[in-house]
Amino acid sequence: MTDLERAVALLHEGDHSVVLVRGDDVLVSDDRGVAPLVRWVDSGDDLSGFSAADRVVGRAAALLYVLLGVEAVCGDVMARGAVDVLSAHGITASHGTLAEQIVNRAGTGPCPMEAATAGIDEPSEALRAIKAKQAELRAHARA
């Protein structure tokens, strides 16, 4: 079984949100959205060569996967823009459902992280935009 196949199996067996696998190393998160990817980027750990299985992969997540240095990403749902980003960076992309865009949880418009990274192609710039949007959403949640 490949790392990617193992990541996909673990994603569904454990009902996780994201799983990364490289050989015997396995990282798992049940947190929603891009939060686990941001934490892993911020950790500074070398995650190059990992394969990732994720529930939902939009452009924002794809740009974070580029920063993480993964070699393959499989999304249950993946946006066309994510496929483009991953492919442009030499990352193998596979998916269940291919979506035009990732929508917000209410289903009323684009995902806030997708909106925050619209028009951004540089992964480190996307990370800054994502963190700013996360801070804005936290501030609104507290208000």
PDB file of C-alpha atoms in Angstrom:
ATOM      1  CA  MET A   1       0.000   0.000   0.000  1.00  0.00           C
ATOM      2  CA  THR A   2       1.383   3.427  -0.941  1.00  0.00           C
ATOM      3  CA  ASP A   3       1.594   6.305   1.522  1.00  0.00           C
ATOM      4  CA  LEU A   4      -1.291   8.017  -0.273  1.00  0.00           C
ATOM      5  CA  GLU A   5      -3.470   4.907  -0.180  1.00  0.00           C
ATOM      6  CA  ARG A   6      -2.704   4.509   3.515  1.00  0.00           C
ATOM      7  CA  ALA A   7      -3.528   8.167   4.202  1.00  0.00           C
ATOM      8  CA  VAL A   8      -6.885   7.814   2.414  1.00  0.00           C
ATOM      9  CA  ALA A   9      -7.694   4.614   4.334  1.00  0.00           C
ATOM     10  CA  LEU A  10      -6.823   6.239   7.677  1.00  0.00           C
ATOM     11  CA  LEU A  11      -8.842   9.360   6.792  1.00  0.00           C
ATOM     12  CA  HIS A  12     -11.999   7.327   6.326  1.00  0.00           C
ATOM     13  CA  GLU A  13     -11.424   4.644   8.957  1.00  0.00           C
ATOM     14  CA  GLY A  14     -10.914   7.242  11.676  1.00  0.00           C
ATOM     15  CA  ASP A  15     -13.359   9.798  10.283  1.00  0.00           C
ATOM     16  CA  HIS A  16     -10.569  12.392  10.434  1.00  0.00           C
ATOM     17  CA  SER A  17     -10.409  15.681   8.570  1.00  0.00           C
ATOM     18  CA  VAL A  18      -6.818  15.278   7.323  1.00  0.00           C
ATOM     19  CA  VAL A  19      -4.124  12.588   7.445  1.00  0.00           C
ATOM     20  CA  LEU A  20      -0.493  12.823   6.328  1.00  0.00           C
ATOM     21  CA  VAL A  21       1.634   9.705   5.851  1.00  0.00           C
ATOM     22  CA  ARG A  22       5.324   9.196   5.058  1.00  0.00           C
ATOM     23  CA  GLY A  23       6.444   5.646   5.728  1.00  0.00           C
ATOM     24  CA  ASP A  24       5.881   4.955   9.425  1.00  0.00           C
ATOM     25  CA  ASP A  25       5.199   8.626  10.209  1.00  0.00           C
ATOM     26  CA  VAL A  26       1.516   9.517  10.470  1.00  0.00           C
ATOM     27  CA  LEU A  27      -0.010  12.896  11.337  1.00  0.00           C
ATOM     28  CA  VAL A  28      -3.752  13.145  11.946  1.00  0.00           C
ATOM     29  CA  SER A  29      -6.123  16.013  12.658  1.00  0.00           C
ATOM     30  CA  ASP A  30      -9.836  16.188  13.295  1.00  0.00           C
ATOM     31  CA  ASP A  31      -9.899  19.993  13.156  1.00  0.00           C
ATOM     32  CA  ARG A  32     -11.909  21.610  10.389  1.00  0.00           C
ATOM     33  CA  GLY A  33     -10.745  23.813   7.576  1.00  0.00           C
ATOM     34  CA  VAL A  34      -7.134  24.813   7.007  1.00  0.00           C
ATOM     35  CA  ALA A  35      -6.298  25.143  10.728  1.00  0.00           C
ATOM     36  CA  PRO A  36      -4.263  21.912  10.942  1.00  0.00           C
ATOM     37  CA  LEU A  37      -2.295  22.817   7.819  1.00  0.00           C
ATOM     38  CA  VAL A  38      -1.454  26.258   9.218  1.00  0.00           C
ATOM     39  CA  ARG A  39      -0.314  24.665  12.505  1.00  0.00           C
ATOM     40  CA  TRP A  40       1.904  22.192  10.646  1.00  0.00           C
ATOM     41  CA  VAL A  41       3.423  24.985   8.534  1.00  0.00           C
ATOM     42  CA  ASP A  42       4.048  27.040  11.688  1.00  0.00           C
ATOM     43  CA  SER A  43       5.613  24.054  13.481  1.00  0.00           C
ATOM     44  CA  GLY A  44       8.587  24.198  11.140  1.00  0.00           C
ATOM     45  CA  ASP A  45       8.669  20.403  11.006  1.00  0.00           C
ATOM     46  CA  ASP A  46       9.964  18.905   7.773  1.00  0.00           C
ATOM     47  CA  LEU A  47       6.914  17.352   6.151  1.00  0.00           C
ATOM     48  CA  SER A  48       8.416  17.043   2.696  1.00  0.00           C
ATOM     49  CA  GLY A  49       7.598  13.792   0.999  1.00  0.00           C
ATOM     50  CA  PHE A  50       4.406  13.162   2.961  1.00  0.00           C
ATOM     51  CA  SER A  51       1.216  12.155   1.166  1.00  0.00           C
ATOM     52  CA  ALA A  52      -2.005  13.799   2.334  1.00  0.00           C
ATOM     53  CA  ALA A  53      -5.636  12.740   2.395  1.00  0.00           C
ATOM     54  CA  ASP A  54      -8.066  15.558   3.141  1.00  0.00           C
ATOM     55  CA  ARG A  55     -11.842  15.937   3.246  1.00  0.00           C
ATOM     56  CA  VAL A  56     -11.929  19.258   1.354  1.00  0.00           C
ATOM     57  CA  VAL A  57      -9.093  20.823  -0.639  1.00  0.00           C
ATOM     58  CA  GLY A  58      -9.512  24.306  -2.045  1.00  0.00           C
ATOM     59  CA  ARG A  59      -6.873  26.665  -3.445  1.00  0.00           C
ATOM     60  CA  ALA A  60      -6.045  27.913   0.062  1.00  0.00           C
ATOM     61  CA  ALA A  61      -5.308  24.395   1.297  1.00  0.00           C
ATOM     62  CA  ALA A  62      -3.381  23.589  -1.889  1.00  0.00           C
ATOM     63  CA  LEU A  63      -1.121  26.602  -1.349  1.00  0.00           C
ATOM     64  CA  LEU A  64      -0.473  25.415   2.217  1.00  0.00           C
ATOM     65  CA  TYR A  65       0.328  21.918   0.961  1.00  0.00           C
ATOM     66  CA  VAL A  66       2.941  23.514  -1.307  1.00  0.00           C
ATOM     67  CA  LEU A  67       4.541  25.146   1.761  1.00  0.00           C
ATOM     68  CA  LEU A  68       4.470  21.795   3.566  1.00  0.00           C
ATOM     69  CA  GLY A  69       6.309  20.138   0.680  1.00  0.00           C
ATOM     70  CA  VAL A  70       3.970  17.171   0.346  1.00  0.00           C
ATOM     71  CA  GLU A  71       4.309  14.992  -2.737  1.00  0.00           C
ATOM     72  CA  ALA A  72       0.665  13.949  -3.192  1.00  0.00           C
ATOM     73  CA  VAL A  73      -2.783  15.132  -2.085  1.00  0.00           C
ATOM     74  CA  CYS A  74      -6.083  13.280  -2.368  1.00  0.00           C
ATOM     75  CA  GLY A  75      -9.232  15.195  -1.502  1.00  0.00           C
ATOM     76  CA  ASP A  76     -12.699  13.767  -1.068  1.00  0.00           C
ATOM     77  CA  VAL A  77     -13.729  17.111  -2.581  1.00  0.00           C
ATOM     78  CA  MET A  78     -11.214  19.221  -4.470  1.00  0.00           C
ATOM     79  CA  ALA A  79     -11.615  22.544  -6.236  1.00  0.00           C
ATOM     80  CA  ARG A  80     -10.370  22.962  -9.795  1.00  0.00           C
ATOM     81  CA  GLY A  81      -8.145  25.772  -8.552  1.00  0.00           C
ATOM     82  CA  ALA A  82      -6.521  23.400  -6.069  1.00  0.00           C
ATOM     83  CA  VAL A  83      -5.742  20.916  -8.830  1.00  0.00           C
ATOM     84  CA  ASP A  84      -4.116  23.735 -10.807  1.00  0.00           C
ATOM     85  CA  VAL A  85      -1.991  24.901  -7.841  1.00  0.00           C
ATOM     86  CA  LEU A  86      -0.859  21.411  -6.898  1.00  0.00           C
ATOM     87  CA  SER A  87      -0.061  20.448 -10.492  1.00  0.00           C
ATOM     88  CA  ALA A  88       1.881  23.677 -11.054  1.00  0.00           C
ATOM     89  CA  HIS A  89       4.105  22.743  -8.097  1.00  0.00           C
ATOM     90  CA  GLY A  90       4.642  19.124  -9.146  1.00  0.00           C
ATOM     91  CA  ILE A  91       2.340  17.685  -6.485  1.00  0.00           C
ATOM     92  CA  THR A  92       0.173  14.747  -7.528  1.00  0.00           C
ATOM     93  CA  ALA A  93      -3.501  15.649  -7.122  1.00  0.00           C
ATOM     94  CA  SER A  94      -6.397  13.201  -6.981  1.00  0.00           C
ATOM     95  CA  HIS A  95      -9.965  13.599  -5.807  1.00  0.00           C
ATOM     96  CA  GLY A  96     -13.391  12.108  -5.403  1.00  0.00           C
ATOM     97  CA  THR A  97     -15.594  15.064  -6.344  1.00  0.00           C
ATOM     98  CA  LEU A  98     -14.168  17.905  -8.428  1.00  0.00           C
ATOM     99  CA  ALA A  99     -15.835  21.220  -7.580  1.00  0.00           C
ATOM    100  CA  GLU A 100     -15.696  24.576  -9.306  1.00  0.00           C
ATOM    101  CA  GLN A 101     -15.100  26.187  -5.910  1.00  0.00           C
ATOM    102  CA  ILE A 102     -15.299  25.415  -2.224  1.00  0.00           C
ATOM    103  CA  VAL A 103     -18.312  27.037  -0.573  1.00  0.00           C
ATOM    104  CA  ASN A 104     -18.719  28.276   2.993  1.00  0.00           C
ATOM    105  CA  ARG A 105     -20.312  26.060   5.636  1.00  0.00           C
ATOM    106  CA  ALA A 106     -23.655  27.830   5.250  1.00  0.00           C
ATOM    107  CA  GLY A 107     -23.592  27.153   1.508  1.00  0.00           C
ATOM    108  CA  THR A 108     -24.229  30.815   0.740  1.00  0.00           C
ATOM    109  CA  GLY A 109     -20.982  31.767  -0.986  1.00  0.00           C
ATOM    110  CA  PRO A 110     -17.306  30.980  -1.334  1.00  0.00           C
ATOM    111  CA  CYS A 111     -15.304  29.614   1.572  1.00  0.00           C
ATOM    112  CA  PRO A 112     -13.694  32.532   3.456  1.00  0.00           C
ATOM    113  CA  MET A 113     -10.212  31.060   2.947  1.00  0.00           C
ATOM    114  CA  GLU A 114     -10.854  30.717  -0.780  1.00  0.00           C
ATOM    115  CA  ALA A 115     -11.954  34.349  -0.903  1.00  0.00           C
ATOM    116  CA  ALA A 116      -8.918  35.422   1.139  1.00  0.00           C
ATOM    117  CA  THR A 117      -6.504  33.727  -1.256  1.00  0.00           C
ATOM    118  CA  ALA A 118      -8.261  34.607  -4.514  1.00  0.00           C
ATOM    119  CA  GLY A 119      -5.690  35.885  -6.986  1.00  0.00           C
ATOM    120  CA  ILE A 120      -2.754  34.820  -4.786  1.00  0.00           C
ATOM    121  CA  ASP A 121      -0.302  32.388  -6.346  1.00  0.00           C
ATOM    122  CA  GLU A 122       2.626  32.747  -3.923  1.00  0.00           C
ATOM    123  CA  PRO A 123       2.250  30.225  -1.065  1.00  0.00           C
ATOM    124  CA  SER A 124       3.878  32.406   1.626  1.00  0.00           C
ATOM    125  CA  GLU A 125       1.627  35.329   0.664  1.00  0.00           C
ATOM    126  CA  ALA A 126      -1.368  32.973   0.867  1.00  0.00           C
ATOM    127  CA  LEU A 127      -0.295  31.928   4.379  1.00  0.00           C
ATOM    128  CA  ARG A 128      -0.318  35.582   5.496  1.00  0.00           C
ATOM    129  CA  ALA A 129      -3.783  36.110   3.963  1.00  0.00           C
ATOM    130  CA  ILE A 130      -5.120  32.938   5.581  1.00  0.00           C
ATOM    131  CA  LYS A 131      -3.796  33.919   9.024  1.00  0.00           C
ATOM    132  CA  ALA A 132      -5.316  37.387   8.671  1.00  0.00           C
ATOM    133  CA  LYS A 133      -8.691  35.869   7.749  1.00  0.00           C
ATOM    134  CA  GLN A 134      -8.468  33.401  10.662  1.00  0.00           C
ATOM    135  CA  ALA A 135      -7.832  36.309  13.056  1.00  0.00           C
ATOM    136  CA  GLU A 136     -10.753  38.251  11.578  1.00  0.00           C
ATOM    137  CA  LEU A 137     -13.102  35.267  11.932  1.00  0.00           C
ATOM    138  CA  ARG A 138     -11.999  34.698  15.552  1.00  0.00           C
ATOM    139  CA  ALA A 139     -12.616  38.366  16.355  1.00  0.00           C
ATOM    140  CA  HIS A 140     -16.125  38.195  14.871  1.00  0.00           C
ATOM    141  CA  ALA A 141     -16.859  34.994  16.794  1.00  0.00           C
ATOM    142  CA  ARG A 142     -15.936  36.712  20.085  1.00  0.00           C
ATOM    143  CA  ALA A 143     -17.987  39.831  19.318  1.00  0.00           C
TER     144      ALA A 143
END
